[in-house]
Structures are given as structure tokens and as C-alpha cells.
mmCIF file of the C-alpha atoms, coordinates in Angstrom:
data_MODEL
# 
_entry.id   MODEL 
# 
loop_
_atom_site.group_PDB 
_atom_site.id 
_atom_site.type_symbol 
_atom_site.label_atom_id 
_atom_site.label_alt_id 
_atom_site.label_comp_id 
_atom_site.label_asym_id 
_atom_site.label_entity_id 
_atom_site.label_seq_id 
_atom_site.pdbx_PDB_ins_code 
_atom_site.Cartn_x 
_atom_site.Cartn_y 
_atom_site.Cartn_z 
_atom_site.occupancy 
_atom_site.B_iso_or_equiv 
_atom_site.pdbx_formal_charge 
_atom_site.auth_seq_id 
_atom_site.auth_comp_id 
_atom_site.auth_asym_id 
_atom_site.auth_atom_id 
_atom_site.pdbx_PDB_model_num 
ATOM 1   C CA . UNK A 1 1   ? -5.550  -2.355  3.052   1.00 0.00 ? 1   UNK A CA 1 
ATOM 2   C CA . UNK A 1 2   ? -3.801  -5.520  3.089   1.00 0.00 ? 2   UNK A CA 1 
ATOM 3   C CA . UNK A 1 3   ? -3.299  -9.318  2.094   1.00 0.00 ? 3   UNK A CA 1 
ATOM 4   C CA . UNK A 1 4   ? -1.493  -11.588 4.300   1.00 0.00 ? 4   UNK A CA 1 
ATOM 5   C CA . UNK A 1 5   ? -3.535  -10.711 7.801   1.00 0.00 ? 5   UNK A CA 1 
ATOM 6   C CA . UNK A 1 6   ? -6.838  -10.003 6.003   1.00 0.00 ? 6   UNK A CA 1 
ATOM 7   C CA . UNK A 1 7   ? -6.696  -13.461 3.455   1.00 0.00 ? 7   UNK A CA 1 
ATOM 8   C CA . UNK A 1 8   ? -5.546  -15.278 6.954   1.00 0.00 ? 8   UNK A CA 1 
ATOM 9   C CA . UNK A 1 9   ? -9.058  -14.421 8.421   1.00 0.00 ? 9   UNK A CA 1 
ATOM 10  C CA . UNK A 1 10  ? -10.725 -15.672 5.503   1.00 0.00 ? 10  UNK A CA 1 
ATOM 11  C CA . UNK A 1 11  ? -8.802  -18.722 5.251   1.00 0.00 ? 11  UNK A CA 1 
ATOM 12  C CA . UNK A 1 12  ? -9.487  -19.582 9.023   1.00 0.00 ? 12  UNK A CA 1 
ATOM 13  C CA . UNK A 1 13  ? -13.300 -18.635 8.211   1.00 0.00 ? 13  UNK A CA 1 
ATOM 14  C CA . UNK A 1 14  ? -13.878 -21.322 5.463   1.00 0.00 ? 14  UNK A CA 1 
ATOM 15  C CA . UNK A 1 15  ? -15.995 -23.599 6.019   1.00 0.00 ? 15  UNK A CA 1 
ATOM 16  C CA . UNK A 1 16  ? -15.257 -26.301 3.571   1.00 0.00 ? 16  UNK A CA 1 
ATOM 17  C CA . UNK A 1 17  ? -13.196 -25.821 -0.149  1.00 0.00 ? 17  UNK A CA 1 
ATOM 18  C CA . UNK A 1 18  ? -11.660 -22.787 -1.760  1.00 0.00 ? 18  UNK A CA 1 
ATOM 19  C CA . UNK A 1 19  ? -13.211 -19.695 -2.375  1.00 0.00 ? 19  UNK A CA 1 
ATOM 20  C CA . UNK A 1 20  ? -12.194 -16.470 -4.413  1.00 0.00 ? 20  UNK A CA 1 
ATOM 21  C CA . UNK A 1 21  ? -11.952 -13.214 -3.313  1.00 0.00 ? 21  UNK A CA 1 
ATOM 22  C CA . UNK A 1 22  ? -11.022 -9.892  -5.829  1.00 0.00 ? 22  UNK A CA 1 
ATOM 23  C CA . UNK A 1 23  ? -8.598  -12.316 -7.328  1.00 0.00 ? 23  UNK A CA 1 
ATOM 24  C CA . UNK A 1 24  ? -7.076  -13.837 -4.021  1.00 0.00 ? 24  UNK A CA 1 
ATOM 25  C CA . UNK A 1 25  ? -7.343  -17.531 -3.376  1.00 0.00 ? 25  UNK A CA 1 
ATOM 26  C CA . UNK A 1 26  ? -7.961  -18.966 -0.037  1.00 0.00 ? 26  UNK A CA 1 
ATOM 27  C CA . UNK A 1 27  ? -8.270  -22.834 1.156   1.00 0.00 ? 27  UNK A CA 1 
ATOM 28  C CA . UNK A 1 28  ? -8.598  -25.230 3.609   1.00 0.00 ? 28  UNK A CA 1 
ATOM 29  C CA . UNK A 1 29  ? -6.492  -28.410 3.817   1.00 0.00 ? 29  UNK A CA 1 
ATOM 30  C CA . UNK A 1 30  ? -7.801  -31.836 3.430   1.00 0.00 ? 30  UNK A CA 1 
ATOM 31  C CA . UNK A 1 31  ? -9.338  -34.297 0.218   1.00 0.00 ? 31  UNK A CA 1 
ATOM 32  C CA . UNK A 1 32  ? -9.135  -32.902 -2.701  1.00 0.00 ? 32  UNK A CA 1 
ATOM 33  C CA . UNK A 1 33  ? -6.716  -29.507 -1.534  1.00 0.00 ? 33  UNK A CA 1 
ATOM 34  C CA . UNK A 1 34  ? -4.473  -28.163 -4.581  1.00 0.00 ? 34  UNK A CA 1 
ATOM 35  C CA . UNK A 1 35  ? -0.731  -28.091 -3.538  1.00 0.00 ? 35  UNK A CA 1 
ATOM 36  C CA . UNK A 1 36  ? 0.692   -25.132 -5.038  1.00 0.00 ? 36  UNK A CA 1 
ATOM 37  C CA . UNK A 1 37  ? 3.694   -27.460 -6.853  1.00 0.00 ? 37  UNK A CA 1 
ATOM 38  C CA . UNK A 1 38  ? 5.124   -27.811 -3.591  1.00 0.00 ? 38  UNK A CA 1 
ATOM 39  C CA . UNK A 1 39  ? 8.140   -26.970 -2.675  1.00 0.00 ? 39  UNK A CA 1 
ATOM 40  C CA . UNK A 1 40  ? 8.376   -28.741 0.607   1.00 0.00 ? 40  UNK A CA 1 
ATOM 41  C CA . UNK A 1 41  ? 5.730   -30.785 2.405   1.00 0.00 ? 41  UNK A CA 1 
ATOM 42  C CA . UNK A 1 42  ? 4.420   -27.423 4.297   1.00 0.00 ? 42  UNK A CA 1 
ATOM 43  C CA . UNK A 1 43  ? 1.778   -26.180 2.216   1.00 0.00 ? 43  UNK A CA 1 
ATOM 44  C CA . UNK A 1 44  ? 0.054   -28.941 0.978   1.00 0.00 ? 44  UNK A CA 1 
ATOM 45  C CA . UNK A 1 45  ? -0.585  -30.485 4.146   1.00 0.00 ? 45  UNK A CA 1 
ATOM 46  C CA . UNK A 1 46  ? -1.172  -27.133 6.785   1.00 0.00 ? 46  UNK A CA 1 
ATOM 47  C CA . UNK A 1 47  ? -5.135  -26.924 7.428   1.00 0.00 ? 47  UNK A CA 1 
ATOM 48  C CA . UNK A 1 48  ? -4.821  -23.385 6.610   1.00 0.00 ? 48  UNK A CA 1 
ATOM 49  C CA . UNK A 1 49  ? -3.535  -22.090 3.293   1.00 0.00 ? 49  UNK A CA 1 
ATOM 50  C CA . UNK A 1 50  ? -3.170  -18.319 1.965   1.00 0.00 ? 50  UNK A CA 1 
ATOM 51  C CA . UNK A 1 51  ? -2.435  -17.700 -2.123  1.00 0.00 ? 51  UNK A CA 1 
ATOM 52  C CA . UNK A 1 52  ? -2.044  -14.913 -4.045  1.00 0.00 ? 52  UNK A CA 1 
ATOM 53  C CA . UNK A 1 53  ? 0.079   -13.449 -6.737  1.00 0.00 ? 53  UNK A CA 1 
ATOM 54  C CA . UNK A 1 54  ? 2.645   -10.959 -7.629  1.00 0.00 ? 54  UNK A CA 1 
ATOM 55  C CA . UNK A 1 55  ? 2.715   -9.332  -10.718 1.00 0.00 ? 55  UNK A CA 1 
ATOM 56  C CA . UNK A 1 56  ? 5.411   -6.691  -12.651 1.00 0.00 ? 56  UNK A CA 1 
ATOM 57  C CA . UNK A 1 57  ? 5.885   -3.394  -10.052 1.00 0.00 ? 57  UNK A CA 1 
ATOM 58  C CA . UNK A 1 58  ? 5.416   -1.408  -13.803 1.00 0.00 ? 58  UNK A CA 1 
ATOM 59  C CA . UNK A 1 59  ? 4.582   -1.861  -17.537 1.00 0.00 ? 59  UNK A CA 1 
ATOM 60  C CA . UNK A 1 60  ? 8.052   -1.386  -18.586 1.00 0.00 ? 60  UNK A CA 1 
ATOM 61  C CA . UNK A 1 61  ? 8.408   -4.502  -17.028 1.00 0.00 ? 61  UNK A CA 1 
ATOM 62  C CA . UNK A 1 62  ? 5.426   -6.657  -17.730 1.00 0.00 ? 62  UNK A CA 1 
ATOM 63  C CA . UNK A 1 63  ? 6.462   -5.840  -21.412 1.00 0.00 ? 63  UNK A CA 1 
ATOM 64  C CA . UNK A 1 64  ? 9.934   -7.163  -20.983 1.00 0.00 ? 64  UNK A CA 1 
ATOM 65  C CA . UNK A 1 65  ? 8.504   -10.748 -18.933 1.00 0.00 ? 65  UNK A CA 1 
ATOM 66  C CA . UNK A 1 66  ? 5.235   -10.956 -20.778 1.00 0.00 ? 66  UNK A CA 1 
ATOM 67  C CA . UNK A 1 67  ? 4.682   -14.419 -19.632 1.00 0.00 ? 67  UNK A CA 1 
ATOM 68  C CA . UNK A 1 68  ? 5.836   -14.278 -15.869 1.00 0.00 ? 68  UNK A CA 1 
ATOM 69  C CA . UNK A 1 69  ? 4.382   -15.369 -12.934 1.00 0.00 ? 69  UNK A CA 1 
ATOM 70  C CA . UNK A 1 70  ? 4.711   -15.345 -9.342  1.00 0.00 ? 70  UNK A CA 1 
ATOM 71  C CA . UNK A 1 71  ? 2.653   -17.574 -7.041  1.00 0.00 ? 71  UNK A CA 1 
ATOM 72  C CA . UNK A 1 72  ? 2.821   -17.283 -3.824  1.00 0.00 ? 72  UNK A CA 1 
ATOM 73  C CA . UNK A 1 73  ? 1.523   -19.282 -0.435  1.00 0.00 ? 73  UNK A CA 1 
ATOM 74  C CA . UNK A 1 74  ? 1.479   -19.205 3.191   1.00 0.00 ? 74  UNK A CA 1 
ATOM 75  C CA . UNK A 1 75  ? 0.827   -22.353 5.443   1.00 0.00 ? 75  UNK A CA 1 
ATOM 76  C CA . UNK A 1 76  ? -0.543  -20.216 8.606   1.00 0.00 ? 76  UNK A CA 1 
ATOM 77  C CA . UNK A 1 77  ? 1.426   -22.781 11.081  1.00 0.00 ? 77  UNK A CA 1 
ATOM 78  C CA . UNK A 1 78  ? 2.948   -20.699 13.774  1.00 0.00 ? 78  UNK A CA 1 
ATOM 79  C CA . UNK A 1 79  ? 0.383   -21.677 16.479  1.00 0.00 ? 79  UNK A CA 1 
ATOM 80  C CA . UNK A 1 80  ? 1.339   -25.343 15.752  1.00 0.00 ? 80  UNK A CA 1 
ATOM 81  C CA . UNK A 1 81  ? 5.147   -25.545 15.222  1.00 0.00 ? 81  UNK A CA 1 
ATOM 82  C CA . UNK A 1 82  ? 6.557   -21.426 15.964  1.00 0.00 ? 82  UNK A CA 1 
ATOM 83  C CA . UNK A 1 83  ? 6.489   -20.265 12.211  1.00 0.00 ? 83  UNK A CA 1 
ATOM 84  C CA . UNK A 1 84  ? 4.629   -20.125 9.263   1.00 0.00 ? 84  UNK A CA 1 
ATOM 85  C CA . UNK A 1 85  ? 5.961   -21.218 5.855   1.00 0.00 ? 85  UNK A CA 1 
ATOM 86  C CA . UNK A 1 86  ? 5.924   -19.455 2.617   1.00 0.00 ? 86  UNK A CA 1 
ATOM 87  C CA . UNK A 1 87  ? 6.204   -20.588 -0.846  1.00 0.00 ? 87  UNK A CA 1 
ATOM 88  C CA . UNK A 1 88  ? 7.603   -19.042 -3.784  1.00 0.00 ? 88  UNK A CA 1 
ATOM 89  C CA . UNK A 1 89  ? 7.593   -20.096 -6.990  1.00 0.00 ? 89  UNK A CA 1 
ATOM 90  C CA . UNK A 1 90  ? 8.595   -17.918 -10.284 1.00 0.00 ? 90  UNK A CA 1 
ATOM 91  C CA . UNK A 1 91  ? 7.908   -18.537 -13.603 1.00 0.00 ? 91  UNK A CA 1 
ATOM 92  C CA . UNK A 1 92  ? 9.529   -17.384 -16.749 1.00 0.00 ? 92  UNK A CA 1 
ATOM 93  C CA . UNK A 1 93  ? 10.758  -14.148 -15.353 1.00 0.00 ? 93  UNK A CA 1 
ATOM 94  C CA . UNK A 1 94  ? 14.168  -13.274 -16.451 1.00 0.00 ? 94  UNK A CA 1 
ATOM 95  C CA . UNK A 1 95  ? 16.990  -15.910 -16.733 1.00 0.00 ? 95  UNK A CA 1 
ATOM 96  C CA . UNK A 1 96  ? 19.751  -16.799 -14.215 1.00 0.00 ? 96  UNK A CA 1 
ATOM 97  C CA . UNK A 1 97  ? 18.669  -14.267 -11.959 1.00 0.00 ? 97  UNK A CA 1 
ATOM 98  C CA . UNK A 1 98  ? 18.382  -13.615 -8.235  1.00 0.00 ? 98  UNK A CA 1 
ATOM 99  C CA . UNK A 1 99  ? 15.328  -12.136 -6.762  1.00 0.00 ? 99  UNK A CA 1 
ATOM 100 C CA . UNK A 1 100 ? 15.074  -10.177 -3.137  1.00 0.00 ? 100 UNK A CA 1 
ATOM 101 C CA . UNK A 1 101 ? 12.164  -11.114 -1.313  1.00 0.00 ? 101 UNK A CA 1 
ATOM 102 C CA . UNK A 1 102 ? 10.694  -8.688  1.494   1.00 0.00 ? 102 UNK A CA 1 
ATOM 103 C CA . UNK A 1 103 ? 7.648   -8.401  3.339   1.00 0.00 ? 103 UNK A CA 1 
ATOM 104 C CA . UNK A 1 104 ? 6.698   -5.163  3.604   1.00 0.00 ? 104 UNK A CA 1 
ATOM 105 C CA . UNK A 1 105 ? 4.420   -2.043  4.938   1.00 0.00 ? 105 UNK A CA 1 
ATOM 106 C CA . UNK A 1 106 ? 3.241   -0.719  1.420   1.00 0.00 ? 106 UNK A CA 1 
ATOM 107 C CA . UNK A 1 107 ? 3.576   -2.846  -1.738  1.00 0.00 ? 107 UNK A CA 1 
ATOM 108 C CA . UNK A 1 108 ? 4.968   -0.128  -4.094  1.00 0.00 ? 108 UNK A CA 1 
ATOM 109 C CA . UNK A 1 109 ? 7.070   3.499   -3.353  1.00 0.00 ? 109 UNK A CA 1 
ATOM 110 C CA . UNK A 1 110 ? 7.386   4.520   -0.957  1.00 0.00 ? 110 UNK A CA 1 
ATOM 111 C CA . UNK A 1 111 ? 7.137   1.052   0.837   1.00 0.00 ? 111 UNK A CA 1 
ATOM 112 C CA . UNK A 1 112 ? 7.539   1.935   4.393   1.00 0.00 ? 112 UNK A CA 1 
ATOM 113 C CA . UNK A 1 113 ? 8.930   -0.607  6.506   1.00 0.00 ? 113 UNK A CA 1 
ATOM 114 C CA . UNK A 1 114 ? 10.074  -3.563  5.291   1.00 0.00 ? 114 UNK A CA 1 
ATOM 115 C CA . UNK A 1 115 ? 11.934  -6.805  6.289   1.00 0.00 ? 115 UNK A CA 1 
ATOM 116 C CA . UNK A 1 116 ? 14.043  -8.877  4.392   1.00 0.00 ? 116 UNK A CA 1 
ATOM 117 C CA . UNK A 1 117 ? 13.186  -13.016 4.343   1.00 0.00 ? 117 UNK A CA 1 
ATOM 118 C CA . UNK A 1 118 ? 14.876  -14.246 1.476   1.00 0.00 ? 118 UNK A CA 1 
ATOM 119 C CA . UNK A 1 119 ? 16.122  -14.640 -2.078  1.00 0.00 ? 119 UNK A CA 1 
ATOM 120 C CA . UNK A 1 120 ? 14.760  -16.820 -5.475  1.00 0.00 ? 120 UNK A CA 1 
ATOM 121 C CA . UNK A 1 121 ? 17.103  -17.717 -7.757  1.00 0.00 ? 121 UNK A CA 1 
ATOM 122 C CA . UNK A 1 122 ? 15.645  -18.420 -11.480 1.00 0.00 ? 122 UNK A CA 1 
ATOM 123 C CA . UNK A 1 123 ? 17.491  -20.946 -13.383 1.00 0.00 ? 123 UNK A CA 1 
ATOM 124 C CA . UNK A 1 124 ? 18.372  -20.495 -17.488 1.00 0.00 ? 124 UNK A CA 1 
ATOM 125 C CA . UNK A 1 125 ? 14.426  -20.848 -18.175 1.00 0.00 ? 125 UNK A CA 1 
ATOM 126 C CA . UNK A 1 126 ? 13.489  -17.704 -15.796 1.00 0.00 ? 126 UNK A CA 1 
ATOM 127 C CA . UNK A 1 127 ? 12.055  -20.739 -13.292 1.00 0.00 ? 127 UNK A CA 1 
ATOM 128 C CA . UNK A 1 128 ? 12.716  -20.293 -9.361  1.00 0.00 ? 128 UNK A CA 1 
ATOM 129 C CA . UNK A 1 129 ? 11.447  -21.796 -6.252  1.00 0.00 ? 129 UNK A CA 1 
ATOM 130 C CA . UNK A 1 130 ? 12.241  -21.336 -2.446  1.00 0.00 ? 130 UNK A CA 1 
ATOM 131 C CA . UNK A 1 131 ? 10.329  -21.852 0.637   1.00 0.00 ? 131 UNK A CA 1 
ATOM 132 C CA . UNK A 1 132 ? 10.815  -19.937 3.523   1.00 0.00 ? 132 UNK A CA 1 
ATOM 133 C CA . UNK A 1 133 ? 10.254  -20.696 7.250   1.00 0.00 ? 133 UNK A CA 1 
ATOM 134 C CA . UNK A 1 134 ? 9.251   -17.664 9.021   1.00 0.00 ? 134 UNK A CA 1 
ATOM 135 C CA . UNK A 1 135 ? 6.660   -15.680 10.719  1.00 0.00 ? 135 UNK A CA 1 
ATOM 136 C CA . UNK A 1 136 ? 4.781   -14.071 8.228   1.00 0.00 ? 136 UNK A CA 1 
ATOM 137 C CA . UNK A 1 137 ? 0.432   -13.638 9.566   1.00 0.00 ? 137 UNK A CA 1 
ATOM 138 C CA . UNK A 1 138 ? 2.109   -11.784 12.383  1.00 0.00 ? 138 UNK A CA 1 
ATOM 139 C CA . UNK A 1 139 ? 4.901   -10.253 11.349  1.00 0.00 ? 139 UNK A CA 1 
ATOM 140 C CA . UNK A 1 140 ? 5.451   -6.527  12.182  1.00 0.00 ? 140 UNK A CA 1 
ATOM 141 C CA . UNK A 1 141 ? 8.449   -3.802  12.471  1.00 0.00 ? 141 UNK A CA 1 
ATOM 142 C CA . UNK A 1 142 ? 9.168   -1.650  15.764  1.00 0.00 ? 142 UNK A CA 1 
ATOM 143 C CA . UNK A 1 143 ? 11.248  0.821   16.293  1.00 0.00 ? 143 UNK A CA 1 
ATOM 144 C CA . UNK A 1 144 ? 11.694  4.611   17.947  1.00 0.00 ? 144 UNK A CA 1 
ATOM 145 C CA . UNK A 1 145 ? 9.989   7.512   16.815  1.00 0.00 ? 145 UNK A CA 1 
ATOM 146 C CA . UNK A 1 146 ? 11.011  10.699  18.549  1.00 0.00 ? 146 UNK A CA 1 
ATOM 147 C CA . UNK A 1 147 ? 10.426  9.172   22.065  1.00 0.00 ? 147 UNK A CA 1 
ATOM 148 C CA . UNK A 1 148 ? 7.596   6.658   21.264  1.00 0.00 ? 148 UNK A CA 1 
ATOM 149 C CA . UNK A 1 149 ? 8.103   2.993   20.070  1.00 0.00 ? 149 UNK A CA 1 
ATOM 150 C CA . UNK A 1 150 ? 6.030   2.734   16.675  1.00 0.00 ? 150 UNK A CA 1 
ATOM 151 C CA . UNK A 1 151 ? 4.464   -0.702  15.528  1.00 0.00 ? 151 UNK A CA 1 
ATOM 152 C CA . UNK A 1 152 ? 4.340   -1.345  11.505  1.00 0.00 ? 152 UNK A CA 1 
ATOM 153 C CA . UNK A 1 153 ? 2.051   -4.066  9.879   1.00 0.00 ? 153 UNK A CA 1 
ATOM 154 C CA . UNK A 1 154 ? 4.179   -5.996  7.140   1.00 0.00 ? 154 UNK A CA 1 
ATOM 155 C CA . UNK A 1 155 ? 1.339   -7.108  5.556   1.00 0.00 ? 155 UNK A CA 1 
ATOM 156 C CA . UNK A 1 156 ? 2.548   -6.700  1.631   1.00 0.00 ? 156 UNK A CA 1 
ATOM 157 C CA . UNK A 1 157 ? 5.371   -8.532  -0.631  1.00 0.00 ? 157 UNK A CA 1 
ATOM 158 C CA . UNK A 1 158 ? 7.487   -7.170  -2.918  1.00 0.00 ? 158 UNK A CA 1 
ATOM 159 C CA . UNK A 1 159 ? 10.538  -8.765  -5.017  1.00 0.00 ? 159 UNK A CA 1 
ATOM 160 C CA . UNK A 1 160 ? 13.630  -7.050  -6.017  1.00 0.00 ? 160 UNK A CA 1 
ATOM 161 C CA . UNK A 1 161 ? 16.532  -7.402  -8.455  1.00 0.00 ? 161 UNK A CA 1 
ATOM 162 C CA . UNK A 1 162 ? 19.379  -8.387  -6.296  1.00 0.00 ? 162 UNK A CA 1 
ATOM 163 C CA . UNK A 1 163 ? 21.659  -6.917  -8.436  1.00 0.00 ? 163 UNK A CA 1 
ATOM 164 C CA . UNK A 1 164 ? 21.533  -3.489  -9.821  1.00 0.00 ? 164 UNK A CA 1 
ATOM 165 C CA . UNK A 1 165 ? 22.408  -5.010  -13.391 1.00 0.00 ? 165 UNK A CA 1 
ATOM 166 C CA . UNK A 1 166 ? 19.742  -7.744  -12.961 1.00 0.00 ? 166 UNK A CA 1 
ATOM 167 C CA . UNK A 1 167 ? 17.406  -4.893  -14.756 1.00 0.00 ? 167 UNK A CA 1 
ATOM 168 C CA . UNK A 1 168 ? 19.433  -4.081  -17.581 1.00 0.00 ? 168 UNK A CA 1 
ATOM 169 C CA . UNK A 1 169 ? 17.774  -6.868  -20.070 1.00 0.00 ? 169 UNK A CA 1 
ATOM 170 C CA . UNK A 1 170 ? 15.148  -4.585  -19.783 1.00 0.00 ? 170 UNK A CA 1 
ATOM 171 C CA . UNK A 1 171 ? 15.917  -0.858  -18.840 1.00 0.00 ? 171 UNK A CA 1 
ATOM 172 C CA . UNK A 1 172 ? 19.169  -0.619  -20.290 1.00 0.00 ? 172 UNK A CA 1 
ATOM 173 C CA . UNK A 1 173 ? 22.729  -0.948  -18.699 1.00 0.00 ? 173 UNK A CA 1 
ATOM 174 C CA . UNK A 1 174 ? 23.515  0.982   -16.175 1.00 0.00 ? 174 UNK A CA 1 
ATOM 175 C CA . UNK A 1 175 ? 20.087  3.132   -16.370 1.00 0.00 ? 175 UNK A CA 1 
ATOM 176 C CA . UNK A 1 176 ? 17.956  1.495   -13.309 1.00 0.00 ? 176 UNK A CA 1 
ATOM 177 C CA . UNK A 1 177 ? 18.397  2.848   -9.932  1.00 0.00 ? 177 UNK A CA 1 
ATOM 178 C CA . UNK A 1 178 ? 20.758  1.487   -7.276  1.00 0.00 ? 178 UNK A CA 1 
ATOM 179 C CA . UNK A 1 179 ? 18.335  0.615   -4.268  1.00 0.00 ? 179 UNK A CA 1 
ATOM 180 C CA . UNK A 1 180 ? 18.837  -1.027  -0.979  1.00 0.00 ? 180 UNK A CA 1 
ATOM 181 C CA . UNK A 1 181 ? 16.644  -4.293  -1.200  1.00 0.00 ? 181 UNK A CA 1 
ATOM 182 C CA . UNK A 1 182 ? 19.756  -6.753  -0.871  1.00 0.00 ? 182 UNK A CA 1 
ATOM 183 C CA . UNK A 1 183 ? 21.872  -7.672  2.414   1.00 0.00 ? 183 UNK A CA 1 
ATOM 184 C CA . UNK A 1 184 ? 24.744  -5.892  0.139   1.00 0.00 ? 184 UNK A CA 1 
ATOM 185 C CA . UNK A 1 185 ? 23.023  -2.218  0.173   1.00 0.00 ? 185 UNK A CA 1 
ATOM 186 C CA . UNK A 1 186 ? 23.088  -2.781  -3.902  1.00 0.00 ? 186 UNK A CA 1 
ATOM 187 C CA . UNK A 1 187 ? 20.333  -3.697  -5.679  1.00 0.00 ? 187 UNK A CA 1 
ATOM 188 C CA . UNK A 1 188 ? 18.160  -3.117  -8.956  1.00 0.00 ? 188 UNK A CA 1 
ATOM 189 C CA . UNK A 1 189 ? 14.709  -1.780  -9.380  1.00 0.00 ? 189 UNK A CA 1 
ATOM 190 C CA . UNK A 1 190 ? 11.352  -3.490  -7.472  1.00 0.00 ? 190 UNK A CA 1 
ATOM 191 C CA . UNK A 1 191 ? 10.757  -6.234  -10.005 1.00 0.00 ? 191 UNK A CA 1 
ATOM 192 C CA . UNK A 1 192 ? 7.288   -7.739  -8.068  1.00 0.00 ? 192 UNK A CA 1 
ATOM 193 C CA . UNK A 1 193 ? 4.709   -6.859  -6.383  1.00 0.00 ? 193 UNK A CA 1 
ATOM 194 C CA . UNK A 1 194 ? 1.720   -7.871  -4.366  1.00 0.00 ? 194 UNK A CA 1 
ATOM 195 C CA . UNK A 1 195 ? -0.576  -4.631  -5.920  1.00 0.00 ? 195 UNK A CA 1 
ATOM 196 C CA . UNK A 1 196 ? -2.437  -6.541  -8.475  1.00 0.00 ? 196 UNK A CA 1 
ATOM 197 C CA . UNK A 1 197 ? -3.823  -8.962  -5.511  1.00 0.00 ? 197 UNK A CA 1 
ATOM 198 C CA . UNK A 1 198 ? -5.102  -6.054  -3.300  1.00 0.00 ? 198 UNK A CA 1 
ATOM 199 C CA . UNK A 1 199 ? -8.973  -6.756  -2.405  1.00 0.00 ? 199 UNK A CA 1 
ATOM 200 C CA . UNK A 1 200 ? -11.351 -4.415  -4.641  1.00 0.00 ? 200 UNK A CA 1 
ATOM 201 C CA . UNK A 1 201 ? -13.409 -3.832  -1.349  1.00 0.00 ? 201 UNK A CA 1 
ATOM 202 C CA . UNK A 1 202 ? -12.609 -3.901  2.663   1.00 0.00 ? 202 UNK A CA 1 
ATOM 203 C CA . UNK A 1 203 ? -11.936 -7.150  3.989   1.00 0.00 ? 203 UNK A CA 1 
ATOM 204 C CA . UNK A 1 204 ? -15.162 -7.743  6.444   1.00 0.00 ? 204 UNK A CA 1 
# 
């Protein structure tokens, strides 16, 4: 099941405003188009827009960011100008913090493949906002399997403490795990992911 491919058909499919599907928001540009606090001038002007939102990859931490909130959007532009561009935009998530940003095969453990596009960094108020120019509808992982060549769907995104101490304000020091989401081979515990947008039914 996934988000980024499956919302893309949907979003090409509109016929005329925005529509809602199991929580996932899809548009087309033109009068009257919300523009996602833009970043840059990508998103609110690409005819074809896919939202959605991350949410807390456990309780542990929804509890400790009880009023967080991670919007996401893709302008679906790499027919027109060789990428596509994605939005992020974080809201009072932990302080001063640096996020990892990956698209990946599964949204939570064990994840699968995954490719790193990017960091967020949140300023004192746990705000943060980047936009990233990449391909993202399309994007996929290949590599060797025994003697075959082995094509993965990165269709899912998922947000990471940078640093492994980034999660101590909430699990305590020194008691998350040290994971490999960040260029350094150090990082903290999943903080987001794209789970709570998965569609309730198949995509048609």
C-alpha cells in the first residue's frame, strides 16, 4: 500500500478542486488553490499537488510533542522541469533540532529500502521548513540480489532524529537507539512517519 504514487494518480484524476481521501488531501492548481505556507514558489503554482501528513512513529512520542505537526507536499513537476519538489514544514516538534528526512520502502520497522533527501532544522519554537528538489512520484532503489537486479518502490516518508541525543527530551539520555538515518551513520530513533496517512482501502 502506498501514498506518494497512489495520491499522484488521484491528483492527476481530479477534475476540478480538492478532494479527501482516508485523510489524504489531493488538488489541482489554479483560482482559489491553498498553498501549503509555501516555502518556495513550487507548490502553489504546479497544476498538480500531493498532501499528506506525518505523525509521531509511537505514543511515547506523541505524548512528549502533543501539539506537533508535519505537513507535507509534492508539486508532481518532473515531466515539466526534471524533478518534482517537496515541501516540509514542522510544527512545534521539539526545539533546536535537526530532523532526517528519507523516502522510503515501508513507513515503520523494518523500513526496507530507503533513500536519504534531506534534513529540517526546527528553530527555538520546534518550527522547521525546507523544500526539496528531487524526484520523488518515481523514485525507486536498485540493487543486486544474489544474481538478479531487484527494483524497490520508495513510496513512504519517514523523519529521523539526526542526532542520537535529539531523543533524550523524551526517552531519556543516552536510552534511544543509535540508528543509521543520518549521512554520519549516527542517529536517534524514527521521530515521523507517513503511517497515519495510509489509505483505509486500495487505491482504485
Amino acid at each position: 500500500m502506498s501514498i506518494i504514487k497512489g495520491l499522484a494518480v488521484l491528483a492527476a484524476g481530479a477534475v476540478a478542486g480538492a478532494g479527501i481521501y482516508a485523510g489524504v488531501q489531493t488538488f489541482n492548481g489554479g483560482a482559489g488553490t491553498p498553498d501549503f505556507d509555501k516555502v518556495g514558489d513550487y507548490t502553489s503554482t504546479a497544476k498538480n499537488v500531493v498532501k499528506f501528513k506525518l505523525a509521531p512513529s509511537n505514543d511515547q512520542l506523541a505524548k512528549c510533542m502533543p501539539k506537533v505537526k508535519v505537513d507535507v507536499a509534492v508539486a508532481l513537476e518532473t515531466d515539466a522541469k526534471g524533478f518534482d519538489v517537496m515541501d516540509v514544514k514542522v510544527y512545534n516538534a521539539a526545539p533546536s533540532t535537526s530532523f532526517t528526512i528519507f523516502l522510503l520502502e515501508v513507513p515503520a520497522s523494518p523500513f526496507g529500502a530507503a533513500e536519504y533527501i534531506g534534513d529540517v532544522n526546527t528553530d527555538k519554537k520546534g518550527n522547521g521548513a525546507v523544500e526539496l528538489k528531487l524526484i520523488v512520484e518515481e523514485a525507486f532503489s536498485s540493487t543486486i540480489v544474489g544474481q538478479d537486479r531487484v527494483r524497490k518502490e520508495l513510496n513512504h516518508v519517514g523523519m529521523w532524529f539526526a542526532d542520537p541525543a535529539g531523543d533524550d527530551f523524551c526517552l531519556g539520555k543516552g536510552k534511544g537507539p543509535v540508528t543509521p538515518f543520518d549521512g554520519d551513520n549516527e542517529a536517534g530513533i524514527q521521530a515521523f512517519n507517513s503511517v497515519p496517512s495510509l489509505p483505509k482501502a486500495p487505491l482504485p
